[in-house]
Amino acid sequence: MKPTWKIGVIVAAVPLIIISVILWGSFKEARYDLVSLPSNGVVLNDEQETLQFQKGHTLYRSWNEDQLIAKNDEDDTRSKIMQSTILYLDKDALMFTKSVPVIDINGVSTKLKGRQVYESKGASYQYKDSEITEKSVVKLANRQYFLNAEATLYLGGKEIKKVSKPLLLIDKTGSVTIYENKKKSRYLGHMTLKVNDETVLDASNETYTIGERKIDLASFGGTDNEKIVVKKDEKEANDKAASDKTAAKDNQSSDETSTKNESANSGLNATKKYGNEIKAGSGSADTGTNGSGNGTSGNAQKDLEEIDNYEAVLKKIEDLNKKLERNIPVLRIGYIAPGVTSAKVNYKYSDPNNTLIGVTKISAVDEKTGKTINTHYGSAVDTEATLTGLSPNGKYHLEFTYQYDLGTDKGIQEVKMKSDSFTTQSVSAIYQMQSVTSTSIKVNIALDAQIEGIKRARIKVKKVNGDSFYMNVGTNFINGNGELLNVTGLDPGTAYQFQTIIEMKNGETIELNSSEKYYTMQSTVLRSLRANLSVNKVVQVEYDWASTDYTLNQATVELKDEENSEVDYKIVNQEKGNIRLVPITDEETVDLEAKLVLKTTNNDTKESKTFEYPIEQDVQYDKDAKLTISLTPFQTEENNTKQTEEAEQEATRNAGLTTKIEEVLAPQNATYDMKFSMQRKAGETYRIAFERRPVGTSDSWTSFSNKELVADETGLVSYMEIISRIAKETFDYRIAVYDTKGALQLYVYQ
């Protein structure tokens, strides 16, 4: 290719690359299926840790199918959650990140709506016509289930605890994490959940048995499939019989009691499977200090060194024991329950010939460093051990060492085996604000997993961008029940955060997640203030005022017109946060400025203080009503032109330019029409009162006539009263308008 062609290709490619980068960046930031979360709640993040969210946070899906929750549009507020999971909302409501199948007890599958709120309705959850019935199972993803029922949890045939509507997360190793009531627990072993004698969920095998019907939950992916609902057949019975026969030799002695216990829970299938088979690791039989290390039993143990599969190890020991007069003890692990800083293991021996001697050494080994963290020594009759001193979210395995003596010249032999790997639980703090004042916050603090070996727990209270202090928490917090913390002495109108700090007995300090920002109230705060004109022409002033330092004694309003003159008013009614008043102004329309005036007393000093809050927007006061007084027509006296001109000049001098000439020329016994009109809603009824007071005085207004009026089909309310000339010249007039309940609406002036 010529150099010029190469340059041309490169130059042409540059804009394409730039455009591609821009489009890719835009696509990468694209957000889909946005939902503003309707209430506070919790959800598991992508690392199966508890994540709190608040009402108004945004749930959305990114370009690569990640499910995210953001406090706002800033990048650093995004938290990734599991792609298909449950959001636990307040008031026991659920939301799913995507559409998922729910399987009822008949094996019938239906689709649940994603990103919709399923509200609790008794034992069910409902959204419109979609329902999660009691005892049904929601399949969120592969090895992820939600059981809508109360159940008893069994591990290795042993009853562990009661659980309520658990979320089950089953990993490939057979570990099961249970999340319920905002609490986590993790188990390694064969898990079953017994709803009742007829209904059993086998979590490890992903089957749901209801009476004679067995539902294969693993087969569900969206559509119904009849093959997943089958009856127990003879093949299953034969398989079970064969399995029982194979294990009969190992169990005929010391396992008889255990077999009886397991038969009581035969529907649980509790001992057939241990996850995806526990691994014995590097099994070995090092010669004890009192043995020679050679012989049949030693060779047998050397054979076991090459076997990793736990079930294969047990089978090999069984084969070896068939050739021995006295049997090698077999250690069987029931389950491992990892905590945050500890791990509990359940185990038992099959030792029909009592060849087990000494103690069982159980060590917890950190797989990252290879160091032994803690060691427990158990007697031959012990079946459980708890290893402490572990770290949260750490990967460990257990190593078992026990000794036996077959009564031969080989002396004491030693067996070593290790469990499958397990991960301790992570732990998160859950903060729920209960109440807040200007100087205090009550917050309930709990952990989503219980921690063993706590020396002390404290809550760090930090003023955002400021100082911090610590508060101790008591036994309620440490034992996992949570604690209501009342934090006092805070600054008004300030943001605070809480962080849980745990000091362990082994010297380790665990700093947990911080809370959201919680704001104290201002000591005196006006949350809202507005004024408007109602349809009945009454000015309404609404306010929301609160104070922890002052007590409100009186609330009043100041009104001013466009010329900045004060406008009087009459209060129609007044209650907390609301004042309804009628301005006293002879203007038909006027823009009113309003100011809220609050007279208070300091709670501590008892001193008086007045708070004034101007209302930003003027009130456009329009009465939409008129009152006119005019000479009754055809009452002017007959005068010549000269008299008329003189009368006009006199009227101009004495009465001003606004005086009509016909009024000047009216006879002494003339009458006047006093007309009232206003526009309202058709068919409404009003009561009007004609009021008057002597001209040029500030005396009280007195009513001299009352009428009940109804708006016609056009909405016009009108009435006319006839008065004499002397009455007109002696008094000023106005109309007071009332509704049918007697509430004042407005004053209309001449």
XYZ file of C-alpha atoms in Angstrom:
750
model
C 0.000 0.000 0.000
C 1.317 3.435 -0.941
C 2.196 5.830 1.898
C -0.401 8.357 0.690
C -3.116 5.684 0.835
C -2.038 4.729 4.326
C -2.226 8.362 5.462
C -5.678 8.686 3.889
C -6.994 5.587 5.621
C -5.650 6.768 8.975
C -7.119 10.253 8.560
C -10.490 8.782 7.592
C -10.444 6.367 10.529
C -9.799 9.025 13.179
C -13.280 10.615 13.011
C -14.888 7.170 13.065
C -12.910 6.248 16.169
C -13.892 9.499 17.879
C -17.566 9.026 16.999
C -17.426 5.409 18.198
C -15.901 6.455 21.511
C -18.585 9.123 22.004
C -21.394 6.715 21.157
C -19.886 4.011 23.349
C -19.568 6.438 26.245
C -23.161 7.556 25.813
C -24.332 3.953 25.584
C -22.331 3.018 28.625
C -24.010 5.724 30.693
C -27.494 4.847 29.447
C -29.990 3.886 32.138
C -33.014 1.661 31.618
C -36.115 0.692 33.616
C -35.786 3.624 36.008
C -37.899 3.383 39.163
C -38.106 5.864 42.014
C -38.288 3.608 45.065
C -41.554 4.254 46.930
C -40.271 3.702 50.470
C -37.250 2.873 52.586
C -35.946 -0.680 52.680
C -33.064 -3.127 52.311
C -31.655 -5.297 49.541
C -28.627 -7.547 49.048
C -25.845 -6.047 46.958
C -23.840 -8.032 44.426
C -21.609 -9.337 47.241
C -24.616 -10.527 49.265
C -24.212 -7.784 51.835
C -27.172 -5.852 53.212
C -27.661 -2.506 51.490
C -30.083 0.094 52.790
C -31.935 2.417 50.458
C -34.193 5.395 51.057
C -37.463 6.533 49.588
C -36.786 8.370 46.339
C -33.570 6.534 45.499
C -33.441 5.379 41.885
C -33.378 1.734 40.827
C -32.193 1.267 37.252
C -30.535 -1.150 34.856
C -27.300 -0.280 33.041
C -26.300 -1.080 29.475
C -24.653 -4.358 30.541
C -27.630 -5.560 32.632
C -26.170 -4.470 35.978
C -28.859 -3.577 38.501
C -28.001 -0.364 40.330
C -29.427 1.846 43.058
C -28.381 5.504 43.184
C -29.112 8.199 45.742
C -28.889 10.784 42.981
C -27.308 11.196 39.556
C -23.752 11.467 40.865
C -21.495 8.552 39.968
C -20.202 7.963 43.482
C -23.664 7.193 44.872
C -24.287 4.093 42.768
C -24.459 0.684 44.418
C -24.610 -2.542 42.436
C -27.129 -5.116 43.632
C -27.776 -8.705 42.579
C -29.159 -8.893 39.042
C -32.269 -10.793 40.060
C -33.226 -10.197 43.650
C -35.835 -8.946 46.094
C -36.049 -5.433 47.457
C -37.605 -5.540 50.918
C -39.706 -2.391 51.301
C -41.201 -1.001 54.488
C -44.594 -2.365 55.587
C -43.587 -5.890 54.516
C -43.803 -5.181 50.780
C -41.604 -6.729 48.068
C -40.220 -5.580 44.730
C -38.334 -7.714 42.182
C -35.642 -6.324 39.919
C -36.996 -8.283 36.958
C -39.833 -10.580 35.949
C -39.424 -13.963 37.682
C -41.466 -17.192 37.922
C -43.399 -18.202 41.020
C -44.243 -21.892 41.487
C -47.281 -22.818 43.573
C -47.817 -26.057 45.487
C -49.426 -27.635 42.408
C -46.291 -27.109 40.337
C -47.921 -24.378 38.243
C -45.676 -21.482 37.300
C -46.733 -17.889 36.600
C -44.748 -14.733 35.975
C -44.317 -12.019 38.578
C -44.015 -8.418 37.469
C -40.625 -6.790 37.783
C -40.227 -3.346 39.385
C -43.722 -3.347 40.869
C -44.692 -3.293 44.542
C -46.148 -6.556 45.869
C -48.011 -5.628 49.034
C -48.602 -8.025 51.903
C -52.162 -9.390 51.948
C -52.381 -11.833 54.841
C -50.079 -14.743 53.971
C -49.793 -13.674 50.319
C -48.270 -10.824 48.334
C -50.273 -9.129 45.596
C -49.858 -6.664 42.756
C -53.086 -6.247 40.780
C -53.968 -9.757 39.515
C -50.477 -11.168 40.158
C -50.009 -13.027 43.441
C -47.427 -14.882 45.517
C -49.567 -17.364 47.414
C -48.651 -18.954 50.715
C -46.148 -21.857 50.460
C -45.250 -20.934 46.890
C -41.621 -20.607 45.777
C -40.209 -17.741 43.730
C -37.222 -18.667 41.585
C -35.078 -15.551 41.247
C -32.202 -17.182 39.365
C -30.247 -20.427 39.324
C -29.959 -21.672 42.919
C -31.774 -18.586 44.247
C -35.231 -19.022 45.787
C -37.734 -17.219 47.986
C -40.043 -19.429 50.070
C -43.253 -17.665 51.088
C -43.850 -19.703 54.227
C -42.805 -20.325 57.800
C -40.525 -23.354 58.014
C -38.171 -25.327 60.234
C -34.581 -25.478 59.029
C -32.735 -28.810 59.153
C -29.059 -29.434 58.446
C -27.749 -32.974 58.274
C -30.995 -34.160 59.819
C -30.656 -31.861 62.822
C -33.173 -29.144 63.564
C -31.466 -25.751 63.592
C -34.114 -23.032 63.911
C -37.392 -21.632 62.655
C -37.270 -19.317 59.642
C -39.864 -16.958 58.180
C -40.188 -16.346 54.440
C -36.485 -16.987 53.761
C -34.468 -15.984 50.722
C -32.182 -18.940 49.846
C -28.914 -18.370 47.989
C -27.221 -21.686 47.161
C -23.669 -21.568 45.816
C -21.889 -24.247 43.777
C -20.143 -25.705 46.808
C -23.438 -26.407 48.529
C -23.271 -23.491 50.962
C -26.638 -21.870 51.532
C -27.061 -18.290 52.677
C -30.429 -17.572 54.272
C -31.705 -14.013 54.455
C -34.820 -13.307 56.511
C -36.063 -10.458 58.700
C -33.000 -8.413 57.667
C -30.726 -11.112 59.137
C -28.219 -13.343 57.359
C -26.978 -16.831 58.180
C -24.834 -19.228 56.160
C -24.573 -23.011 56.244
C -22.467 -25.670 54.569
C -24.272 -28.967 54.503
C -27.430 -30.574 53.228
C -30.281 -28.197 53.950
C -33.997 -28.882 54.034
C -36.859 -26.656 55.135
C -39.925 -28.347 56.539
C -43.122 -26.318 56.221
C -45.217 -29.170 57.607
C -45.292 -32.973 57.493
C -46.475 -32.903 53.879
C -44.471 -29.946 52.554
C -40.656 -29.980 52.426
C -38.256 -27.808 50.427
C -34.933 -29.573 49.810
C -32.695 -26.565 49.190
C -29.551 -28.555 48.426
C -31.310 -30.725 45.853
C -33.564 -27.885 44.627
C -36.725 -29.945 44.955
C -40.050 -29.117 46.574
C -42.091 -32.049 47.858
C -45.806 -31.689 48.598
C -47.261 -35.018 49.652
C -46.637 -37.491 46.815
C -45.715 -34.767 44.340
C -42.119 -33.707 43.809
C -41.387 -30.439 41.981
C -37.987 -29.979 40.379
C -37.331 -26.282 40.972
C -34.100 -26.324 38.951
C -36.087 -27.014 35.778
C -37.989 -23.730 35.917
C -36.845 -20.881 33.783
C -40.015 -19.171 32.753
C -42.481 -21.577 31.096
C -44.415 -24.416 32.683
C -43.122 -27.932 32.109
C -45.166 -30.956 33.098
C -42.043 -33.082 33.466
C -41.052 -31.234 36.591
C -44.053 -32.604 38.461
C -43.581 -36.339 39.005
C -44.713 -39.029 41.425
C -42.327 -41.027 43.567
C -41.641 -44.207 41.621
C -40.200 -47.563 42.431
C -36.789 -46.550 41.130
C -36.440 -43.904 43.849
C -37.487 -46.426 46.471
C -34.987 -48.975 45.149
C -32.204 -46.390 45.064
C -32.882 -45.463 48.641
C -32.968 -49.107 49.727
C -29.653 -49.781 48.007
C -28.102 -46.745 49.634
C -29.356 -47.824 53.057
C -27.976 -51.335 52.548
C -24.524 -50.026 51.604
C -24.337 -47.920 54.723
C -25.775 -50.600 57.013
C -22.405 -51.987 58.148
C -21.092 -48.579 59.208
C -24.262 -47.696 61.047
C -25.195 -50.954 62.759
C -23.624 -50.031 66.095
C -23.192 -46.461 67.232
C -25.417 -45.073 64.473
C -28.544 -46.932 65.530
C -29.836 -44.013 67.559
C -29.006 -41.547 64.816
C -30.780 -43.729 62.238
C -33.905 -43.685 64.373
C -33.777 -39.920 64.599
C -33.262 -39.574 60.856
C -36.128 -41.917 60.082
C -38.430 -39.508 61.872
C -37.424 -36.942 59.302
C -37.334 -39.304 56.336
C -39.054 -36.738 54.159
C -36.141 -34.367 54.706
C -33.487 -36.411 52.874
C -31.098 -34.825 55.327
C -28.034 -37.071 55.233
C -27.863 -38.299 51.673
C -26.032 -35.300 50.288
C -23.560 -32.782 51.648
C -23.628 -29.835 49.309
C -21.904 -31.014 46.144
C -20.090 -33.586 48.294
C -17.756 -32.360 50.974
C -14.100 -32.903 50.152
C -11.728 -34.579 52.553
C -8.754 -32.770 51.020
C -5.389 -34.401 51.587
C -6.417 -37.312 53.776
C -3.517 -38.966 55.570
C -2.695 -41.442 58.319
C 0.518 -40.306 59.885
C 1.960 -42.827 62.341
C 1.420 -41.800 65.932
C 4.230 -41.549 68.410
C 3.313 -44.906 69.870
C 2.991 -46.828 66.588
C 5.396 -48.262 64.060
C 3.588 -46.857 61.027
C 3.750 -50.132 59.042
C 1.193 -52.830 58.433
C -2.211 -53.307 56.919
C -3.836 -50.301 58.582
C -0.959 -48.053 57.583
C -1.181 -49.172 53.959
C -4.917 -48.600 54.110
C -4.389 -45.046 55.187
C -1.812 -44.475 52.451
C -4.500 -45.512 49.986
C -6.747 -42.796 51.437
C -4.136 -40.105 50.784
C -4.884 -40.194 47.076
C -8.638 -39.652 47.485
C -10.116 -36.132 47.663
C -13.828 -36.785 47.289
C -15.481 -37.072 50.676
C -18.005 -39.686 49.606
C -15.194 -41.703 47.990
C -13.195 -41.548 51.214
C -16.123 -42.956 53.148
C -16.598 -45.704 50.563
C -12.892 -46.584 50.695
C -12.951 -46.828 54.487
C -16.009 -49.038 54.209
C -14.170 -51.347 51.803
C -11.134 -51.425 54.073
C -13.247 -52.162 57.135
C -14.667 -55.237 55.416
C -11.180 -56.717 55.453
C -10.395 -55.775 59.054
C -11.443 -57.549 62.202
C -11.910 -54.204 63.931
C -13.165 -51.193 61.993
C -11.523 -47.829 61.439
C -13.707 -45.042 62.916
C -15.450 -42.921 60.291
C -16.014 -39.200 60.953
C -19.058 -37.773 59.201
C -19.660 -34.025 59.029
C -23.287 -33.035 59.452
C -22.920 -29.356 58.607
C -20.779 -26.270 59.028
C -22.455 -22.999 59.989
C -20.065 -20.101 59.369
C -20.741 -16.999 61.413
C -19.087 -13.614 61.078
C -16.151 -14.376 63.372
C -16.774 -18.034 64.148
C -17.806 -21.333 62.593
C -19.887 -24.062 64.172
C -19.415 -27.632 62.970
C -21.650 -30.611 63.610
C -20.115 -34.068 63.228
C -20.432 -37.667 64.426
C -18.441 -40.905 64.451
C -19.310 -44.320 63.187
C -17.216 -46.479 65.547
C -18.873 -49.883 66.053
C -15.750 -51.486 67.581
C -14.760 -48.597 69.859
C -11.367 -48.194 68.212
C -11.446 -44.391 68.564
C -9.102 -43.164 71.279
C -8.149 -39.787 72.683
C -9.593 -36.484 71.541
C -10.600 -35.059 68.188
C -8.549 -32.061 67.120
C -10.437 -29.565 64.964
C -8.525 -26.624 63.529
C -9.715 -23.617 61.541
C -7.205 -22.764 58.812
C -7.050 -19.480 56.915
C -6.783 -20.467 53.257
C -5.209 -17.156 52.303
C -2.265 -17.424 54.728
C -2.314 -21.144 55.534
C -2.174 -20.321 59.240
C -4.180 -22.155 61.884
C -6.415 -19.565 63.524
C -7.960 -21.600 66.310
C -8.019 -25.193 67.517
C -10.698 -27.065 69.427
C -10.290 -30.420 71.193
C -13.386 -32.570 71.569
C -14.039 -35.792 73.405
C -15.415 -38.945 71.840
C -18.929 -38.067 72.925
C -18.889 -34.511 71.537
C -20.797 -33.840 68.337
C -20.384 -30.082 67.935
C -17.571 -27.566 68.095
C -17.330 -23.804 67.600
C -14.131 -22.275 66.254
C -13.784 -18.578 67.113
C -11.341 -15.815 66.275
C -12.148 -15.783 62.548
C -12.481 -12.661 60.431
C -15.566 -11.496 58.510
C -15.764 -12.556 54.879
C -12.699 -14.778 55.194
C -12.121 -18.092 53.439
C -11.335 -21.054 55.714
C -11.482 -24.826 55.992
C -11.540 -27.139 58.987
C -8.944 -29.833 59.599
C -9.945 -32.865 61.640
C -7.366 -35.070 63.325
C -8.334 -38.167 65.301
C -6.609 -41.369 66.431
C -7.613 -44.990 66.651
C -6.133 -48.296 67.731
C -7.175 -51.542 66.009
C -5.468 -53.599 68.697
C -2.657 -54.753 66.397
C 1.061 -54.310 66.746
C 0.784 -51.168 64.632
C -0.248 -49.213 67.701
C -2.036 -45.890 67.556
C -2.840 -44.568 64.079
C -3.816 -41.015 63.148
C -6.288 -39.794 60.522
C -6.293 -36.283 59.099
C -8.940 -34.868 56.804
C -10.123 -31.400 55.901
C -13.537 -30.031 55.182
C -14.617 -28.230 52.076
C -13.813 -24.510 51.989
C -16.278 -22.088 53.468
C -16.516 -18.325 53.752
C -17.455 -16.536 56.932
C -20.299 -14.063 56.723
C -19.918 -10.396 56.104
C -21.810 -8.102 58.458
C -23.540 -4.801 57.883
C -25.165 -2.348 60.246
C -28.773 -1.340 59.632
C -29.771 2.168 60.716
C -33.418 3.214 61.013
C -34.215 6.725 62.238
C -37.170 6.774 64.616
C -37.533 10.470 65.457
C -35.638 13.734 65.207
C -35.690 17.138 66.907
C -33.461 20.166 66.570
C -30.970 18.767 69.104
C -31.528 14.986 69.128
C -31.902 11.945 66.901
C -33.340 8.589 67.908
C -32.001 5.841 65.657
C -32.411 2.068 65.877
C -29.165 0.259 65.079
C -28.906 -3.480 64.422
C -26.595 -5.956 62.699
C -27.695 -8.226 59.854
C -25.620 -11.085 61.302
C -24.706 -11.986 64.853
C -21.071 -11.642 65.904
C -19.365 -13.834 68.491
C -16.515 -12.639 70.678
C -17.354 -8.941 70.949
C -15.432 -7.058 73.614
C -17.061 -3.678 73.079
C -19.293 -1.979 70.532
C -19.501 1.764 69.996
C -21.335 4.094 67.659
C -19.345 6.900 66.100
C -21.530 9.989 65.715
C -19.990 12.291 63.139
C -21.082 15.768 62.207
C -20.727 15.931 58.426
C -17.631 18.027 57.714
C -17.120 18.409 61.449
C -16.190 16.774 64.740
C -17.265 13.368 66.005
C -17.837 11.559 69.281
C -18.573 7.993 70.419
C -21.467 6.375 72.269
C -21.427 2.916 73.827
C -24.162 0.385 73.063
C -25.364 -2.338 75.382
C -26.095 -6.033 75.388
C -29.225 -5.728 73.249
C -27.053 -4.629 70.367
C -24.369 -7.233 70.980
C -26.792 -10.164 71.204
C -28.257 -9.296 67.829
C -31.558 -7.674 68.807
C -30.567 -4.136 67.951
C -30.691 -1.072 70.157
C -32.522 2.251 70.120
C -29.914 4.960 70.560
C -30.982 8.423 71.719
C -28.310 10.888 70.658
C -28.705 14.300 72.309
C -26.809 17.589 72.403
C -26.703 17.942 68.616
C -26.678 21.164 66.629
C -29.913 22.326 64.971
C -30.178 22.078 61.203
C -27.056 19.906 60.910
C -26.283 16.649 59.069
C -24.983 13.679 61.083
C -23.849 10.159 60.214
C -23.551 7.057 62.383
C -20.931 4.336 62.084
C -20.705 1.110 64.087
C -17.265 0.241 65.508
C -16.796 -3.231 67.033
C -13.786 -4.237 69.101
C -13.220 -8.012 69.261
C -11.765 -10.012 72.113
C -8.911 -11.116 69.848
C -7.848 -7.473 69.438
C -9.320 -6.969 65.970
C -11.394 -3.845 65.302
C -14.229 -4.040 62.766
C -15.468 -0.779 61.264
C -18.858 -1.282 59.647
C -20.736 0.773 57.102
C -21.986 4.272 57.870
C -25.580 5.412 57.851
C -27.255 7.871 55.541
C -26.991 11.546 56.441
C -29.631 12.398 59.026
C -30.492 16.061 59.537
C -31.585 17.597 62.817
C -34.439 20.063 62.592
C -33.819 23.757 62.783
C -34.711 25.053 66.244
C -37.261 27.380 64.651
C -38.283 26.633 61.108
C -40.975 27.774 58.697
C -41.404 24.854 56.322
C -44.031 26.406 54.089
C -45.926 29.683 53.673
C -48.367 30.744 51.011
C -51.364 33.008 50.477
C -54.069 32.644 47.857
C -57.579 33.747 46.986
C -60.266 31.091 47.321
C -63.161 30.657 44.916
C -65.320 32.416 47.523
C -63.010 35.451 47.428
C -61.577 34.787 50.882
C -57.834 35.292 51.345
C -56.223 32.155 52.805
C -52.833 32.260 54.526
C -51.409 28.770 55.126
C -48.184 28.125 57.023
C -46.209 25.257 58.584
C -44.093 26.557 61.463
C -42.343 24.588 64.197
C -39.960 25.427 66.986
C -38.369 23.565 69.847
C -37.326 26.822 71.559
C -40.463 28.959 71.278
C -44.177 28.554 71.961
C -46.576 30.221 69.531
C -49.069 32.545 71.220
C -50.688 34.411 68.339
C -50.579 34.376 64.556
C -51.650 37.447 62.604
C -51.342 38.794 59.078
C -50.326 42.225 57.802
C -51.819 43.356 54.482
C -50.684 46.256 52.302
C -52.047 47.522 49.015
C -50.239 48.713 45.911
C -49.581 52.122 47.502
C -48.004 50.452 50.521
C -50.930 51.462 52.707
C -52.059 49.049 55.391
C -55.286 47.216 54.631
C -57.604 46.176 57.446
C -59.272 42.803 57.396
C -61.729 40.663 59.257
C -60.800 37.096 60.218
C -63.397 34.589 59.056
C -61.830 31.674 60.927
C -58.416 30.695 62.231
C -56.811 27.407 63.215
C -53.273 26.056 63.517
C -51.475 26.716 60.261
C -54.437 28.427 58.533
C -55.895 31.940 58.644
C -58.905 32.901 56.469
C -59.660 36.599 56.206
C -61.680 39.184 54.283
C -59.809 42.402 53.345
C -61.674 45.617 54.058
C -61.039 47.708 50.940
C -63.308 49.668 48.649
C -61.229 48.698 45.620
C -62.783 46.166 43.294
C -59.364 44.740 42.405
C -56.063 45.245 44.186
C -52.715 43.464 44.554
C -52.135 42.743 48.227
C -48.805 42.142 49.912
C -49.090 39.824 52.907
C -46.810 39.163 55.849
C -47.204 36.465 58.517
C -46.540 37.727 62.052
C -46.018 35.158 64.840
C -45.878 36.260 68.470
C -44.058 33.705 70.652
C -42.538 33.105 74.069
C -39.127 31.532 74.691
C -39.538 28.246 76.534
C -36.521 28.810 78.777
C -36.276 32.579 79.320
C -40.026 33.307 78.943
C -39.121 36.356 76.861
C -41.425 37.443 74.045
C -40.262 37.340 70.463
C -42.003 38.187 67.197
C -41.191 36.349 63.965
C -42.141 38.031 60.695
C -42.273 36.160 57.392
C -43.127 38.116 54.224
C -45.056 36.130 51.613
C -43.136 36.287 48.366
C -46.015 36.410 45.894
C -48.727 39.084 45.963
C -52.377 38.114 46.259
C -54.415 39.420 43.329
C -57.617 40.324 45.166
C -60.560 40.561 42.752
C -64.031 40.739 44.310
C -65.881 40.235 41.018
C -68.757 42.175 42.608
C -70.144 45.740 42.439
C -72.348 48.113 44.451
C -73.731 51.205 42.670
C -76.065 53.982 43.847
C -77.683 56.040 41.091
C -80.613 58.373 40.730
C -83.815 56.662 39.841
C -84.463 57.651 36.196
C -86.725 60.592 35.092
C -86.609 62.641 38.328
C -84.757 65.799 37.109
C -86.599 69.195 37.702
C -87.395 71.421 34.678
C -85.019 74.445 34.568
C -84.076 76.967 31.909
C -80.700 76.947 30.233
C -79.252 79.653 32.491
C -80.263 77.799 35.626
C -78.761 74.653 34.214
C -75.441 76.349 33.509
C -75.344 77.851 37.008
C -76.154 74.493 38.524
C -73.382 72.836 36.559
C -70.859 75.463 37.699
C -71.981 75.095 41.320
C -71.775 71.333 41.106
C -68.276 71.575 39.709
C -67.168 73.835 42.545
C -68.795 71.931 45.365
C -68.945 68.296 44.370
C -65.983 67.825 42.059
C -65.849 66.565 38.530
C -67.247 63.115 39.431
C -70.664 64.418 40.460
C -73.276 63.798 37.822
C -75.314 66.812 36.771
C -78.590 64.876 37.040
C -77.956 64.351 40.726
C -77.403 68.062 41.272
C -80.640 68.824 39.493
C -82.590 66.063 41.278
C -85.569 67.190 43.384
C -85.386 67.026 47.163
C -87.777 64.073 47.249
C -85.825 62.078 44.641
C -85.108 58.373 45.141
C -81.993 56.339 44.340
C -81.445 52.823 43.107
C -78.835 50.917 45.170
C -77.834 47.965 42.941
C -75.688 44.978 43.916
C -74.297 42.338 41.520
C -71.628 39.646 41.541
C -70.626 36.688 39.424
C -70.523 33.233 40.998
C -71.318 29.604 40.199
C -74.822 29.019 38.845
C -77.371 27.799 41.380
C -75.406 28.734 44.516
C -77.228 30.507 47.344
C -75.933 33.526 49.264
C -77.160 35.850 51.975
C -76.396 39.544 51.616
C -76.671 42.212 54.289
C -77.012 45.935 53.444
C -74.903 47.873 55.939
C -74.413 51.607 56.544
C -72.729 54.155 58.793
C -72.881 57.965 59.029
C -70.891 59.782 56.350
C -67.440 60.950 57.426
C -67.312 58.859 60.606
C -65.567 55.651 61.663
C -68.562 54.328 63.492
C -69.474 50.693 63.288
C -71.456 49.466 60.351
C -75.071 48.539 61.039
C -77.245 46.226 58.979
C -80.641 47.474 57.851
C -81.699 44.849 55.288
C -80.995 41.132 54.619
C -81.787 39.122 51.541
C -81.188 35.558 50.347
C -80.145 35.410 46.700
C -79.530 32.592 44.207
C -77.197 32.794 41.218
C -79.060 32.432 37.937
C -78.117 30.110 35.089
C -75.366 32.523 34.016
C -73.998 32.736 37.566
C -75.248 36.296 38.133
C -76.296 37.272 41.652
C -78.143 40.638 41.689
C -80.466 42.756 43.831
C -81.688 46.376 43.959
C -82.831 48.447 46.958
C -84.435 51.945 46.642
C -83.352 54.637 49.126
C -84.262 58.309 49.539
C -82.041 61.271 48.748
C -81.612 62.152 52.394
C -80.645 58.533 53.175
C -78.078 58.595 50.403
C -76.526 61.859 51.574
C -76.518 60.892 55.251
C -74.891 57.429 55.117
C -72.105 55.419 53.463
C -73.152 51.965 52.279
C -71.631 48.528 51.773
C -72.775 44.953 51.171
C -71.615 41.999 53.317
C -71.823 38.669 51.472
C -72.260 35.427 53.459
C -72.571 31.821 52.420
C -75.450 29.596 53.513
C -73.559 28.635 56.681
C -73.179 32.251 57.670
C -69.469 32.546 56.881
C -68.413 35.994 55.626
C -67.003 36.051 52.103
C -66.416 39.685 51.205
C -67.420 43.323 51.626
C -68.536 45.295 48.592
C -68.336 49.076 48.796
C -70.045 51.838 46.786
